[in-house]
CSV table of C-alpha atoms and ligand atoms in Angstrom, one decimal:
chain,number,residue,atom,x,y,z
A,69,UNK,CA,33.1,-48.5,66.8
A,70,UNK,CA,34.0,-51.1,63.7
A,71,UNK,CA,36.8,-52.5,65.9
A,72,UNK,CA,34.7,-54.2,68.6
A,73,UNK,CA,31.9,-57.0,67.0
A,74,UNK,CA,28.7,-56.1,66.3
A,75,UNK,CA,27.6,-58.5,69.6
A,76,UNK,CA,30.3,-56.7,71.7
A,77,UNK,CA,28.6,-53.1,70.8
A,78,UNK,CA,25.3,-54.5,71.1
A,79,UNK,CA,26.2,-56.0,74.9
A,80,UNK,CA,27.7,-52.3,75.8
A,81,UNK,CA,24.9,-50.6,74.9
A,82,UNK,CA,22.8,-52.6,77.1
A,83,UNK,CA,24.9,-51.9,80.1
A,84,UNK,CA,24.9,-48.4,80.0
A,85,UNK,CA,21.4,-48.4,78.9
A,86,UNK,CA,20.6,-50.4,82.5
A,87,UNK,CA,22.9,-47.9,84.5
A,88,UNK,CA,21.0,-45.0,82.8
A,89,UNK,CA,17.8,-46.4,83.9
A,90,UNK,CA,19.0,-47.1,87.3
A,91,UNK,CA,20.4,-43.6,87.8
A,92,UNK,CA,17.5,-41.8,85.7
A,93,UNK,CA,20.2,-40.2,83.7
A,94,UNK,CA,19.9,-40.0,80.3
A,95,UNK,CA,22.8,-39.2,77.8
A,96,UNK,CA,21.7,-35.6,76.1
A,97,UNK,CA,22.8,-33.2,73.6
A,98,UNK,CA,25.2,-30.4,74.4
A,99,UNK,CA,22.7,-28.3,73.3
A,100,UNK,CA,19.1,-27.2,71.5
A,101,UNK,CA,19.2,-27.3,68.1
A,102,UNK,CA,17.5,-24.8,66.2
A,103,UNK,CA,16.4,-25.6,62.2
A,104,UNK,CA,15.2,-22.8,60.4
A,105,UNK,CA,11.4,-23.9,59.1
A,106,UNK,CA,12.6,-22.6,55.6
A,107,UNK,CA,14.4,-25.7,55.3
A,108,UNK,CA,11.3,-27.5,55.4
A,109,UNK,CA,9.3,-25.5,52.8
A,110,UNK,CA,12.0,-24.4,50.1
A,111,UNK,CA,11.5,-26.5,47.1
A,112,UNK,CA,15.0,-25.2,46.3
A,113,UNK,CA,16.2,-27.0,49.2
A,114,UNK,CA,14.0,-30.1,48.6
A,115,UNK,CA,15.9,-30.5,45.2
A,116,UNK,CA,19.4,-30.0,46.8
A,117,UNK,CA,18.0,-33.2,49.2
A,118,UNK,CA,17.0,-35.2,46.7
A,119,UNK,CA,19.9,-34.9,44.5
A,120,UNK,CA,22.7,-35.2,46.8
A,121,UNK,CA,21.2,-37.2,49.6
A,122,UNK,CA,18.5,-39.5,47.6
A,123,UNK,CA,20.7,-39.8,44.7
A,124,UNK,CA,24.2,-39.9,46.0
A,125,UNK,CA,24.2,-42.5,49.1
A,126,UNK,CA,23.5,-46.4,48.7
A,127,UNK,CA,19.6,-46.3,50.0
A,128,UNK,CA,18.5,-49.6,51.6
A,129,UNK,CA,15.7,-50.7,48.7
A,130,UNK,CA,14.9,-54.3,49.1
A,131,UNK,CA,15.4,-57.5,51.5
A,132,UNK,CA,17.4,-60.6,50.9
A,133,UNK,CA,14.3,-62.3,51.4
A,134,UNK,CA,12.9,-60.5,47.9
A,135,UNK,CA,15.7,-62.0,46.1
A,136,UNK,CA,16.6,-65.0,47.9
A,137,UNK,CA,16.0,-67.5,44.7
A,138,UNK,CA,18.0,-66.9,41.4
A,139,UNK,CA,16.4,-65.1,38.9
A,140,UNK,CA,14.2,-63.4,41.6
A,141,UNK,CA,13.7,-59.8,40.5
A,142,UNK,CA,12.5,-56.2,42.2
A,143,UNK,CA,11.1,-53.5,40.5
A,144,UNK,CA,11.1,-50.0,42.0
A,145,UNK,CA,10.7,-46.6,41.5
A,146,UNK,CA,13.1,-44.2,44.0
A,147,UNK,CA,13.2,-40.1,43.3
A,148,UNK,CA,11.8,-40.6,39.8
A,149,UNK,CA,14.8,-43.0,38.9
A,150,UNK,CA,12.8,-46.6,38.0
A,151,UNK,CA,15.4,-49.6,39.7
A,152,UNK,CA,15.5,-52.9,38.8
A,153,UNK,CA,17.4,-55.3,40.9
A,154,UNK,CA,18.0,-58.9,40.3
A,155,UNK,CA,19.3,-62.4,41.4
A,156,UNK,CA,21.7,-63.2,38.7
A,157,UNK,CA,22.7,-67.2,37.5
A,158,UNK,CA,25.8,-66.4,39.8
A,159,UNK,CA,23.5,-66.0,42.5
A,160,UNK,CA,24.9,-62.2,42.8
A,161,UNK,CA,22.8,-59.6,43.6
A,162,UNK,CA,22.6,-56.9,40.2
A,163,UNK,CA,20.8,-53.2,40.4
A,164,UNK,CA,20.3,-51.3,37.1
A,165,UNK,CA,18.1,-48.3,35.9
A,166,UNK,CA,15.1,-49.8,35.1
A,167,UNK,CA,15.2,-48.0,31.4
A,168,UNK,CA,15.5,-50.0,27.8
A,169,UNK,CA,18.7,-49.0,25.5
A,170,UNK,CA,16.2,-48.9,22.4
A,171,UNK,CA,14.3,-45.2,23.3
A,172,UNK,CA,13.5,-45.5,27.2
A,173,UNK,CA,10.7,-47.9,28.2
A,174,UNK,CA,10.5,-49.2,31.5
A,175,UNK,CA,11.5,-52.7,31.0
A,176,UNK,CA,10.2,-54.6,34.3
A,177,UNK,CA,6.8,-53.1,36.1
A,178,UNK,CA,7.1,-52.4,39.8
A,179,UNK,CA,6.9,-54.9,42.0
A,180,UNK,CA,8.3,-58.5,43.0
A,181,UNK,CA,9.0,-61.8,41.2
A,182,UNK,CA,11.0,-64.6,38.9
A,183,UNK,CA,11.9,-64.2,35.5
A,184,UNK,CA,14.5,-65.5,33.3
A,185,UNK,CA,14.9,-62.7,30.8
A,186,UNK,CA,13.3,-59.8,31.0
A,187,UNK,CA,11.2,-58.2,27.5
A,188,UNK,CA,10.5,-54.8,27.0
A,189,UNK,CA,7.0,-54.3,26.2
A,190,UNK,CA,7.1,-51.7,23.8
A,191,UNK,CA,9.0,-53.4,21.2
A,192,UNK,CA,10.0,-57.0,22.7
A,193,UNK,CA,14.6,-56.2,23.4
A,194,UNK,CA,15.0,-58.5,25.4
A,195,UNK,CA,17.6,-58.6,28.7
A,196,UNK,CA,19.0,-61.6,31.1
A,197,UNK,CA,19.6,-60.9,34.4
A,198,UNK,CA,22.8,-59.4,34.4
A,199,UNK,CA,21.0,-56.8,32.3
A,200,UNK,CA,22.9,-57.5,28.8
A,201,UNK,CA,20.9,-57.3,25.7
A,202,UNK,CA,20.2,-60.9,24.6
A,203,UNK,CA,18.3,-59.9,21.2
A,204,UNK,CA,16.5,-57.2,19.3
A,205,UNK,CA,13.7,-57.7,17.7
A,206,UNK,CA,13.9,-57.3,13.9
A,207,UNK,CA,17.7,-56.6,14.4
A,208,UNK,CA,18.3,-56.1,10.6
A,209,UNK,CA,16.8,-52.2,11.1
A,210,UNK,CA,19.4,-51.4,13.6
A,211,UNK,CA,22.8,-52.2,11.1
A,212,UNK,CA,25.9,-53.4,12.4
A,213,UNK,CA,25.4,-53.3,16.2
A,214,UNK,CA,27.6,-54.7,19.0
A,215,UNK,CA,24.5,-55.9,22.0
A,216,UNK,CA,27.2,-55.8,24.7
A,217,UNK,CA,27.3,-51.8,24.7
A,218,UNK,CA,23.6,-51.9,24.7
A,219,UNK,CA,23.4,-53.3,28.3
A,220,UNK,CA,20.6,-51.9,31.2
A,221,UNK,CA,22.8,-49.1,33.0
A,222,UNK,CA,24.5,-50.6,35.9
A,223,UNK,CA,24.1,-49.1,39.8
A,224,UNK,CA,26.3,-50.0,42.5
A,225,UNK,CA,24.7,-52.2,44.9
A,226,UNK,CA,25.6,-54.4,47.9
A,227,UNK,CA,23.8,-56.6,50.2
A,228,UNK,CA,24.4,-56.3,54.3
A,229,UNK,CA,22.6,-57.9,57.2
A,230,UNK,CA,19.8,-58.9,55.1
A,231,UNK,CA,19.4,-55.6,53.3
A,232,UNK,CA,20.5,-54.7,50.1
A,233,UNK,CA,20.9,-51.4,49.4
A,234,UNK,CA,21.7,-49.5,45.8
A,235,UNK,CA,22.9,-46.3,44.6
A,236,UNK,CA,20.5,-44.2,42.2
A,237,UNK,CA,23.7,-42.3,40.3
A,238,UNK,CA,25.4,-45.3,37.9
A,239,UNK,CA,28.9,-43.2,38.4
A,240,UNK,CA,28.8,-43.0,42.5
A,241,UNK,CA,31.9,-43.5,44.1
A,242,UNK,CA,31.0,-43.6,47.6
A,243,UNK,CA,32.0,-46.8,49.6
A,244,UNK,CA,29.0,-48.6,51.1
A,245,UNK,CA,31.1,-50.1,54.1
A,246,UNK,CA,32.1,-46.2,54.6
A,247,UNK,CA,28.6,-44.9,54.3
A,248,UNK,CA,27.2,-48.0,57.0
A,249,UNK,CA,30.3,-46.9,59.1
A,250,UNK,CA,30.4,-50.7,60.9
A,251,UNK,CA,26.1,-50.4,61.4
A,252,UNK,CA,26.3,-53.5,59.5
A,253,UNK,CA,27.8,-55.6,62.1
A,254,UNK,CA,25.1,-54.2,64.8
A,255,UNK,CA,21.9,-54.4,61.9
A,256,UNK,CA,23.6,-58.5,61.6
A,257,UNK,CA,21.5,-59.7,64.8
A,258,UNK,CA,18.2,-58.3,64.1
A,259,UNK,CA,18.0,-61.2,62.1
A,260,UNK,CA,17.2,-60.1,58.5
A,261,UNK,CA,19.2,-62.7,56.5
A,262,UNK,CA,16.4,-65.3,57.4
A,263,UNK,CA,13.1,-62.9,57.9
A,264,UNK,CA,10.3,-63.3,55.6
A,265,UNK,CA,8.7,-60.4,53.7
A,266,UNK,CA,5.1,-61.2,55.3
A,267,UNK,CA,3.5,-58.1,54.6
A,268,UNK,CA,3.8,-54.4,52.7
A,269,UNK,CA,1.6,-51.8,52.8
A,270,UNK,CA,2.1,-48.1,51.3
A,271,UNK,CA,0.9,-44.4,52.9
A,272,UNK,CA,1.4,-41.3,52.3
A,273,UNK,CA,3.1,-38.5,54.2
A,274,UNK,CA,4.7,-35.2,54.6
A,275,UNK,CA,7.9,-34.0,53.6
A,276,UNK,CA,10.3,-36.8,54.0
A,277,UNK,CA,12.2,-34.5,56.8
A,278,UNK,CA,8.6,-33.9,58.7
A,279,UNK,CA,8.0,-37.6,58.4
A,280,UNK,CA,11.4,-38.9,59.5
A,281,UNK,CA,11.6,-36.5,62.6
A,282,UNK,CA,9.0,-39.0,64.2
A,283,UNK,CA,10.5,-41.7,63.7
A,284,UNK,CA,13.9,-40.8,66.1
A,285,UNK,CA,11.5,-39.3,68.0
A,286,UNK,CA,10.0,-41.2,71.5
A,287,UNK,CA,8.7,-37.9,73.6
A,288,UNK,CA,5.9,-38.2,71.3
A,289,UNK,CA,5.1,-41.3,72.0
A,290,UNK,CA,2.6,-41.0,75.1
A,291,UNK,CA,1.1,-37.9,73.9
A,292,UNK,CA,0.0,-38.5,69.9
A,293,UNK,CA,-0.1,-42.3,70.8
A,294,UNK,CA,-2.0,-42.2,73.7
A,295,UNK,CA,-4.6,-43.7,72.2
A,296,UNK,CA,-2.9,-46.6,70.4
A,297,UNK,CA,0.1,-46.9,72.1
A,298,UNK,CA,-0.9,-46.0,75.9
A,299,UNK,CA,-0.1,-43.4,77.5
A,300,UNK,CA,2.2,-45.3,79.8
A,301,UNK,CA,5.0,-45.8,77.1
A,302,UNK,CA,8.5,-44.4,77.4
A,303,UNK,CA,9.2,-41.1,76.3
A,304,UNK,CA,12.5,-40.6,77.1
A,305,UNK,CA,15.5,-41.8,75.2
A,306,UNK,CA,19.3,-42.0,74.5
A,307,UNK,CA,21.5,-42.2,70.8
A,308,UNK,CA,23.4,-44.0,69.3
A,309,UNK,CA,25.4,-43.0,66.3
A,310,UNK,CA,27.3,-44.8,63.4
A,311,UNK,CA,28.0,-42.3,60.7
A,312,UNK,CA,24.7,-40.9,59.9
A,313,UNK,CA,22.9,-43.9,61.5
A,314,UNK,CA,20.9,-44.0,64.8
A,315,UNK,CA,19.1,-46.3,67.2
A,316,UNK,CA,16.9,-44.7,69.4
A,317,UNK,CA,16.8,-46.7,72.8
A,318,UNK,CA,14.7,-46.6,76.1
A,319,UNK,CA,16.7,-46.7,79.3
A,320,UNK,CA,13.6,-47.7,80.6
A,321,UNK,CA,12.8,-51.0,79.2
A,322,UNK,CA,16.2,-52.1,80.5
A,323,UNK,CA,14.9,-52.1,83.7
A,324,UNK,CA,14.3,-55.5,84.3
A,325,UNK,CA,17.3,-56.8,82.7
A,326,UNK,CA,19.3,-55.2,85.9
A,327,UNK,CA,18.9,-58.5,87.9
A,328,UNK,CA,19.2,-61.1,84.9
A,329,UNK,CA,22.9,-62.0,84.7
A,330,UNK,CA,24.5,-61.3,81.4
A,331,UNK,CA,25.1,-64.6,80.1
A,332,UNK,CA,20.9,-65.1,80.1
A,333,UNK,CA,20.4,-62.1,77.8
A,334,UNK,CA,18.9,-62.9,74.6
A,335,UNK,CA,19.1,-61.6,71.1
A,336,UNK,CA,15.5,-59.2,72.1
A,337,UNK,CA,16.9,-57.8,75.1
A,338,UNK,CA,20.1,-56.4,73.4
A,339,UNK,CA,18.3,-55.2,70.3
A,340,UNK,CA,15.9,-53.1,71.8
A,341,UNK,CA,14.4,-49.7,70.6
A,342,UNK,CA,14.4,-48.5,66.9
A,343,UNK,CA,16.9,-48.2,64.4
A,344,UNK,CA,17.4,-45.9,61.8
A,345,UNK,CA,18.9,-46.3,58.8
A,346,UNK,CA,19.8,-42.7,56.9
A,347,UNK,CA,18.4,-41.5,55.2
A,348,UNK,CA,15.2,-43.1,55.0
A,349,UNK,CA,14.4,-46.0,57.3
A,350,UNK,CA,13.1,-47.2,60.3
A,351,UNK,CA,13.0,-50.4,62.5
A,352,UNK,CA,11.0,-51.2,64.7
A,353,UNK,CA,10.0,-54.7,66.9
A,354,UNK,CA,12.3,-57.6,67.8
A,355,UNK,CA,14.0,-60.8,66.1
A,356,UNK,CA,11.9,-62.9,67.3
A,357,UNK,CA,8.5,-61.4,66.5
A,358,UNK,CA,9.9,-59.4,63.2
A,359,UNK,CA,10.0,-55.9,62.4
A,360,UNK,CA,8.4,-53.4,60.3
A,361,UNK,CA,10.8,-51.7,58.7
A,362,UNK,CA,9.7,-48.4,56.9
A,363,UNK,CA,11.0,-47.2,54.0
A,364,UNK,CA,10.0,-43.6,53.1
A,365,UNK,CA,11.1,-41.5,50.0
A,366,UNK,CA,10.4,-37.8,49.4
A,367,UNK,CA,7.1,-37.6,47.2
A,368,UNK,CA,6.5,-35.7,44.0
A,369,UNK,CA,7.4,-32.2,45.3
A,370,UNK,CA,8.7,-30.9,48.9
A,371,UNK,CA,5.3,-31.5,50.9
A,372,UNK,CA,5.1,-34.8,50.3
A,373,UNK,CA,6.3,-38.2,50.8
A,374,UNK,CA,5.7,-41.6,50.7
A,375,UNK,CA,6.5,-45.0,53.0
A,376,UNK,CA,6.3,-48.5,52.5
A,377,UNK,CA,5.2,-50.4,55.8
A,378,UNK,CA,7.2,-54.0,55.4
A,379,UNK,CA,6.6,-56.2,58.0
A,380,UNK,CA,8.9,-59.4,58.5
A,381,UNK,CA,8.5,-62.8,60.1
A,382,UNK,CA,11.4,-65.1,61.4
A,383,UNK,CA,9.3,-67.9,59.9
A,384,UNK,CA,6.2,-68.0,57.2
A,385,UNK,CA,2.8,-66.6,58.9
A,386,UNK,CA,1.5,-70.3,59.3
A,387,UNK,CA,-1.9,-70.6,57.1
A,388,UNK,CA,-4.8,-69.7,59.4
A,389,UNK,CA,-3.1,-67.1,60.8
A,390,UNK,CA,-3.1,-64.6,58.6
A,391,UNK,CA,-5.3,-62.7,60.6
A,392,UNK,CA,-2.9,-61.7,63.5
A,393,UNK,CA,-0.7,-60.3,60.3
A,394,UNK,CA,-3.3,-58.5,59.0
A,395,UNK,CA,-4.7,-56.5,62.0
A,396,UNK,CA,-0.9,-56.0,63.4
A,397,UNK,CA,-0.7,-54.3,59.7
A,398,UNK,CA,-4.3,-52.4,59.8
A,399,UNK,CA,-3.1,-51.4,63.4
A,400,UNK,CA,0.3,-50.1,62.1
A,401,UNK,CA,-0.9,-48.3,59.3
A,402,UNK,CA,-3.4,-46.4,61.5
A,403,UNK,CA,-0.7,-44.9,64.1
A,404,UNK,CA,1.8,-43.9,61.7
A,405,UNK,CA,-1.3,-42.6,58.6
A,406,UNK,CA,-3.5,-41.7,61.4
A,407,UNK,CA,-1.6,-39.9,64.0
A,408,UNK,CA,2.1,-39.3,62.9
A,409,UNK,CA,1.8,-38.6,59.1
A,410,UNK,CA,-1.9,-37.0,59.9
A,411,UNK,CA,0.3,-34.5,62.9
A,412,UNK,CA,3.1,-34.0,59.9
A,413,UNK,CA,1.0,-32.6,57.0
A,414,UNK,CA,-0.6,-30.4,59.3
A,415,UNK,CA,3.0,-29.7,60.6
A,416,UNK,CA,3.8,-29.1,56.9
A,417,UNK,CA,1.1,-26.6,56.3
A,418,UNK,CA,1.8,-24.4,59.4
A,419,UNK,CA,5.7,-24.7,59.0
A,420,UNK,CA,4.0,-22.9,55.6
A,421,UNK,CA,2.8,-20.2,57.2
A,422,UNK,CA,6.4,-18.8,58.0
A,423,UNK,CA,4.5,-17.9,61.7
A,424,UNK,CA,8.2,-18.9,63.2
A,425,UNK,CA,11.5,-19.2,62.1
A,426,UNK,CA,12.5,-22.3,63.3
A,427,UNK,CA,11.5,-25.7,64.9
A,428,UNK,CA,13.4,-26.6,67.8
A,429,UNK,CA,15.3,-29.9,68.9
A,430,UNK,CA,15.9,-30.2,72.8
A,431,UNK,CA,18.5,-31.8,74.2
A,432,UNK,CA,16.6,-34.7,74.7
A,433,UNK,CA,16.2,-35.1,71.0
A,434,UNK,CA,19.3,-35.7,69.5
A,435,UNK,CA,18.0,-38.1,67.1
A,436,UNK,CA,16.6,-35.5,65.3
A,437,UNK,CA,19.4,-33.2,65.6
A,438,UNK,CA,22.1,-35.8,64.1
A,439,UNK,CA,19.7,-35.9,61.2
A,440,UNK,CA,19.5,-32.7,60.7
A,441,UNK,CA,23.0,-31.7,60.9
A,442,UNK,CA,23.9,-34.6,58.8
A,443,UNK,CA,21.4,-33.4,55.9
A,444,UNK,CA,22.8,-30.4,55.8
A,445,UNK,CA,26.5,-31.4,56.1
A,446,UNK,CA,25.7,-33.8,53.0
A,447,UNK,CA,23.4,-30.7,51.0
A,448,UNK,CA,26.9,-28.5,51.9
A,449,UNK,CA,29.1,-30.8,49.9
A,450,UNK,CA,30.2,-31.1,46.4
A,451,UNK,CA,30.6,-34.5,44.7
A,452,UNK,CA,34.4,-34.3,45.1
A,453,UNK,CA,34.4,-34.0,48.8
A,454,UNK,CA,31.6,-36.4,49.6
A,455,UNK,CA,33.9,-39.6,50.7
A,456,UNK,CA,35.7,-37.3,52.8
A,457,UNK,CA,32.5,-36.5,54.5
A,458,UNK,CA,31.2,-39.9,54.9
A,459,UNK,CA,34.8,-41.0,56.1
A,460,UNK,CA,35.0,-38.0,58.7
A,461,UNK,CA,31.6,-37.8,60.2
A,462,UNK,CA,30.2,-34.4,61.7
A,463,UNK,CA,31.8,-33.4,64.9
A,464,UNK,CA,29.2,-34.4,68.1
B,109,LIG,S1,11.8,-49.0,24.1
B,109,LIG,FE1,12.3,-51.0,24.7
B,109,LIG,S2,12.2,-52.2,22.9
B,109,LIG,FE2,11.8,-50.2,22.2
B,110,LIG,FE1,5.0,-41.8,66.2
């Protein structure tokens, strides 16, 4: 789809997503998809996903807004691999492992903010923002000693639509712009480049795969959300794919755009729904409100995971009115903690039980069938044949 703009794909979308509300048709899967529980359960399997999914494809980790200034800095720890990513004097965005040449401190603690140099604070090497080695400390002891080989370890790393995404393995060779598969140029007009960072706020979850399965998921919505969400709210939904990437959208809230002309569409109307970012993200709300974007990494072992809640602005929450923010975020954090995380772990423990061999995805869920064909196309292939991969897609 690269070859038409992002606006172009976006205005398509719509159309068909009117005509499908119109008709009542919606635009299904061939067929069920059938995932054998084990795949949720094996730690074997949970390793394969960490190390070639996790660890092999540029994973969204930050907003331009966190490292809009120079010298800004984020600290972050992804799969066990600590990151640090930085604003460098060139105003370039930088992404290293997080890990001092001298024996292996972490050099920045987690979390946001400006520095000029960074010092390690177990025996004071001390870095710039491009991550050479500006001086060690008592350098006598160390002999003759060229500091340019001494350098944090590099990651690839790129910045898109307000997002900047990094790579955990320092020799990947995959090609963001083949990975995003022209996403980019749709993500563009949700309006990141200029959001604010108002809010984070961190839970904890299932197995990342439990936990993501609700987030391309809408026939949940008026059944565990029925309480928070209504029981009104739209539970049917079409796909749309670029590479691994999906946005889930309603033909029903297109409705009432049937009778507004085209040319009086705004940047909400055409944006609608949620959008997924593989293999860990979700979006949802509009440009003009802001989004919370959820970023969720498997956890310590294959039951659990964690998510950080973001929630941007278009502007600053003005002072005073902080309060909205924080109840939107209190709210948030209790339907996805409280009723989808809650259903997953116990969706965890009974996919334990071996009871069934498989969980089922109807044709009305092809969000979650994508997903999980792509996760198992991607823990199918070697290093070598990766790009080919990400360059051919899985057949639809
Ligand atoms: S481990 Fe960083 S200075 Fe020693
Ligand atoms: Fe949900």
């Amino acid at each position: 789809m690269t070859a038409v703009s992002g606006r172009e794909q976006l205005m398509e979308i719509t159309r068909r997503e009117i005509e499908n509300a119109m008709s009542g048709n919606l635009d299904l899967a061939p067929s069920v998809l059938e995932v054998p529980t084990e795949r949720y359960i094996d730690p074997e399997q949970w390793e394969l996903e960490v190390e070639r999914i996790f660890k092999r494809l540029p994973l969204a980790l930050a907003f331009t807004d966190e490292l809009r200034e120079i010298g800004s800095y984020k600290s972050i720890e992804v799969a066990g691999v600590p990151v640090l990513i930085t604003r460098t004097m060139e105003n370039e965005v930088k992404a290293f492992v997080n890990m001092c040449s001298h024996r292996g401190a972490i050099v920045v603690d987690e979390g946001c903010g400006e520095a000029r140099d960074f010092s390690c604070p177990y025996h004071a090497w001390l870095y710039d923002l491009e991550g050479n080695l500006q001086s060690v400390f008592d350098d006598s002891n160390f002999g003759e000693f060229d500091k340019t080989e001494f350098g944090l370890t590099p990651l690839p790393v790129a910045e898109r639509a307000g997002l900047i995404w990094v790579t955990l393995n320092p020799k990947s060779n995959v090609d963001i712009d083949t990975f995003l598969s022209g996403y980019a140029d749709v993500l563009e007009h949700l309006g990141f480049k200029d959001h604010v960072v108002a809010g984070k706020q961190p839970l904890d979850g299932p197995n990342w795969k439990v936990a993501y399965d609700g987030y391309r998921d809408f026939y949940h919505v008026p059944i565990l959300h029925r309480n928070s969400f209504g029981p009104d709210g739209p539970y049917q939904a079409d796909y749309y794919a670029w590479g691994p990437h999906v946005r889930v959208v309603s033909p029903k809230g297109h409705e009432r755009l049937s009778d507004i002309p085209e040319d009086q569409w705004n940047v909400d109307d055409i944006t609608g729904g949620v959008w997924t970012i593989f293999p860990n993200i979700s979006i949802a709300g509009t440009p003009s409100t802001g989004y919370m974007v959820s970023m969720m990494f498997p956890g310590k072992s294959v039951t659990e995971s964690y998510t950080i809640q973001n929630f941007t602005r278009p502007e600053p929450v003005p002072e005073g009115e902080e309060k909205e923010l924080e109840d939107h975020m209190k709210f948030m954090g209790y339907v996805v903690g409280e009723e989808d995380y809650y259903t997953g772990k116990r969706v965890q423990r009974s996919l334990a039980t071996g009871a069934k061999k498989v969980s089922m995805f109807g044709r009305n869920e092809n969000g979650g069938q994508l997903f999980h064909r792509w996760v198992q196309a991607l823990v199918d292939t070697p290093d070598e044949k990766l790009n080919e991969l990400l360059e051919k897609g899985i057949d639809n």
